[in-house]
Structures are given as C-alpha cells and as structure tokens.
C-alpha cells in the first residue's frame, strides 16, 4: 500500500523501526571525497530522515553492511576457537534500484555458489531493503542498458516530495505502523529512469580469446592498481583472510576477512613467491570480463549492474563503460589475427 | 558452535610424520569422514593463516597431508610434532573419481609435489590392480634427494609399471635412477588401444603443458586426459574469488579437470 508522510511522521516510523533494526542509508561525509574539496557519500547508521542523502549517488555502496570491510570470523587461542557474535538487530537498508539488483549478485555468491556463507546469511536474513527511487540518471550510470533501472523486489520504497515523503510498502508487518503515522494512503509508484547519458554495448561472441587483444595494454600504464574500482563496486565480493593477534608473544587473536581487490598487488600471490597477472592491463581484463562475460556464463545474467561508481572513483579517469565499448573492435582484432 | 559455519576449523592430531626431504614431510592426521584423492584441506594455524594442502593418502580414520615448507603457514606446521594437534577444515574440491579409470589402460604422469594429489589414485590401483587393464606411473623429480614417497614406490613396483626419473643425478651416482624429463618416456609407452587409454597429469605448469602435448602427439584423445590445477586458494568454498579462472572456481569445480576444459584456462 502507498502512504504519504510529513517529516515528523516518517521520523516516528524510523524511531519505531530502530527498536528492532539499525537503519543504514547513504549519508554525506563533508570533505571525504576522492578528489580535493569533494564530499563522499557513504553508508552509515542513521536515526532521522534528514540524514539521508537522496539527491546524489553514494560513492560507496550498501554492500559494506552485508559484507563488512573487515569482519571478525572467530577468536582463537592456540587450541580453541570461538565464533564471533552476529549483530543482534536486523538491518534496514536504503538503496537504489541498481544496488537492489546487486543484492541478487551477492546472494548468488554468498548463499549459493558452493557452500552457504554463515556470516553473510545471518545478516542477510534479518535485512530489509527500502528502495530510493531515481528521478533522473547520474553521471556515468548505465543501468538501463544493464536492465537494472527498475525493480519490484523491495520491502518498501521512499522518496522525498515537495512537502514530505511518499512510500510504497510491501511488508505486511509494517502496515499498521505506517497507517498510524501517515498523512494519507494513496497509490505510490517509485520513480525510475528510462534514459542514461552513457551507453554500453556488450558484444555477442566474446570469448576468453579477447585476453590476447592489444586493447588491454593501454591500462598497463594508465591504471595505478589502487583497487578503488573494486572497493566501490556493489557486486565485487572478494576477500582475503587475515589473522590478527593482540600481543606479540600471546597466542590470542582473531581471524578476519577483509575486502580484497583483483587490481591490487598481492591478490594472486602464491605461497613460495610466484604470482600471475602482473600487468595492470591483464588485471583490467580479468575484472572487466568477470563483470560482463564470465559471471554470466556461470550464472546466466551479468554481474555488473551499471551503477557507474567505478568510473566516478577512478583517480586516473579510466572509464569502465568506455572499456566495454572497445570490446567489439577488439574481437575483430583478435579474430583477424587468427 | 554452528555446524553450518565452514570457516571454523576442527582439531586433528598428528599421528605420524614421514620425512621425505629436508623441506617435504607427510603429516599423517586423524580425520573421520568421506574424502577423495585429489581433494584438499585448509590447514589453519591461528596467527599464521591458512594453506590449502592436497590429501596424499587415505586410510580408515586417517589422512596424509604432504607439506612443502615454503611460506609462513607451512613453516609453522613444521614446528609441530607427533601427538600435537592442528586445526583443519575441509575436505574441499572435486577430487579424482577412480571409477573413470577402471578397466582402462591408465598412465599417470606426475612431477615433484604433483605426486601428492594423485597418490590416492595410485594407491587405489596398486592395491586393486585387477581393476585396470594396465597402469604406468611416470614420476619425475629434480634430483635423487627430491624424491618423495620412496617407501610407496617400492610397494607400487610390485603391482604397476613404474618409471621413476630425475632431471639430474646431482652427484648421486649410487642409486639406479633413470635420468631425463618425464616427457622423454611418453613416446615409448605401448597401448592396446590408444583411443581409449586414459591419463592423469599433475605437476608444475610447464611440465603439465609438455606432458599433455606428448600424450596428444602419440594419439591420446583430449577428453581422455585429466589434469589437476594447483591454484591460489583461500576460502576453498567458492566465496573469496581468489581461485577463479574464467567462469570456473577451481576450489569448487576443480582442482581436477578434464583437459578439454583445463586447456582453455588463461590466468
Ligand atoms: S582502474 Fe582506476 S580505480 Fe581501478 S585500480 Fe586502476 S586506477 Fe584504481
Ligand atoms: S563494475 Fe562499475 S558499473 Fe558495474 S556494478 Fe561495479 S561499480 Fe557499478
Ligand atoms: S578459494 Fe575462495 S573462491 Fe575458491
């Protein structure tokens, strides 16, 4: 059912939700941006609706809530391990259509690909998603081409209007709370974009042979393998294990997993000293093909949701969408060489 | 503690340590449960981290882990003695399916530590030699002092054809070793019907490349060759992404692959 709220009304709802949930939403961090004098928009715990940044795309994605940047798996002594506790409260997460599509990608890896991930599942099970409608596309977005501009699978939606907020709710349990705090009940359809400035063309006939193309070479020098494109991506899911101990001589510590990037040195290091994909261009190839080729080969749909965050963040102005658009010519180049 | 939590390791006791070389020992560990040759365990040492190690032998209630001392985790494992307990998790990966090779002419080509993952298969057919038409093992090591599983070779010799070769004698003239790369012996292999013969190739990347090529050159079909890929592995359960090549997760779909798939891998 659809509702409209005054600011006070929706804040009352937030207050009620806070009893069982932590509410996470994109929030403006003044001066926290990648370039000087820019702000960054990051996911943080919020209490009131004013704290939500509705007008700008978030720099980092919601994924940090389901997959914390650094997550303790267990505590250890030399001969004993003790599992780390999970959060007591559930999580209400505000996010846009592309990001809600990204949740499906995280689920694919963490709930299905092989074993079920215990730590992901226990947060995910208690998660609710509130869709932020998009009135127009932001710079670098290409969601329409990736078919992620629209989604129905939300628990509720929320959008600011001229004098308040409107919501479409699908969660039965919330119906009464919302009724009691709303100004009126009317049909609400979340906004979505139908046009973006940026377009991508993912050519048919891609194969791993594209690794032989010269197109990757330009990234050898342009890319500085900082990994930011991976860290902001809502669908990047890699991690590395890390053991931390509390004192130098003590045997007590914890094992964590921390986000990892396939662009950064060390990702492919093997015990004994070797590593592969030493060139940044080949790392770019590995990343790009995962997003728009081999993930689909395995799971049936593309990994990339077209949020454009990788292009927003890159300090070297490397454009992922631009790279996709070079693939068609690269296929011709590789086929011509045969 | 939750049993669905794959990240939590369990305790296993070291029952025996077999020293092959200065830096390669087999740790015989307690383990109850299903396990296949070619599968791997994560040896998990708090404070030092985890290392994926293939199972190199399987007995009732016991598994062998042959470990090469090459990094901070494996160095630490070497600090342990019989009676000590260490943490493991697993087994992971697909492993070898011995049924595929039954009633066939089988060649196993293994180089160095590559013998470990395939050793369970060799043990099986050495103990049940009637289940293959015939079997040859070509095992290559750098020098005589790098040879692993000496005792096992003696046992195997009674049941299967063994070609044990070293790249160089390195001053050791006493033993009677064949000298040469594993590939040298491939053209001399004899088969009743090469189109139906099967092969397993495991070892360092360059050795695998030349050995599979050698087999194809004498008439082996690609689909009759299996390879095991030792990769960078971390979680072992399809989550961390480190082992991914193209659309394959080596920790889930491998490490054993039919060559038809394995030959397409680009790192
Ligand atoms: S593409 Fe850009 S953001 Fe990504 S690693 Fe290279 S320089 Fe960093
Ligand atoms: S690859 Fe770039 S555009 Fe695609 S989902 Fe990741 S950050 Fe967004
Ligand atoms: S080792 Fe982590 S996904 Fe395979």
Short mmCIF file of C-alpha atoms and ligand atoms in Angstrom, two decimals, chain A residues 219 222-230 261 263-264 284 287 310 313-318, ligand 1:
data_model
loop_
_atom_site.label_atom_id
_atom_site.label_comp_id
_atom_site.label_asym_id
_atom_site.label_seq_id
_atom_site.Cartn_x
_atom_site.Cartn_y
_atom_site.Cartn_z
CA UNK A 219 45.85 0.14 -18.94
CA UNK A 222 47.25 4.27 -17.08
CA UNK A 223 45.94 2.17 -14.19
CA UNK A 224 47.80 2.52 -10.90
CA UNK A 225 46.24 -0.63 -9.40
CA UNK A 226 44.77 1.23 -6.45
CA UNK A 227 41.72 -1.06 -6.37
CA UNK A 228 39.20 1.70 -5.72
CA UNK A 229 37.06 0.50 -8.63
CA UNK A 230 36.63 -2.82 -6.79
CA UNK A 261 40.75 -6.34 -4.97
CA UNK A 263 43.52 -4.98 -9.28
CA UNK A 264 45.84 -4.68 -6.29
CA UNK A 284 41.70 -4.88 -16.01
CA UNK A 287 37.90 -7.60 -13.87
CA UNK A 310 33.97 2.58 -10.75
CA UNK A 313 36.01 6.98 -8.35
CA UNK A 314 38.95 6.23 -10.64
CA UNK A 315 41.76 8.72 -9.94
CA UNK A 316 43.18 8.09 -13.42
CA UNK A 317 39.85 8.80 -15.17
CA UNK A 318 39.70 5.26 -16.53
S1 LIG C 1 41.00 1.26 -12.91
FE1 LIG C 1 41.25 3.19 -11.76
S2 LIG C 1 40.27 2.78 -9.77
FE2 LIG C 1 40.63 0.77 -10.72
S3 LIG C 1 42.64 0.11 -9.95
FE3 LIG C 1 43.02 1.16 -11.90
S4 LIG C 1 43.47 3.28 -11.31
FE4 LIG C 1 42.48 2.33 -9.50
#
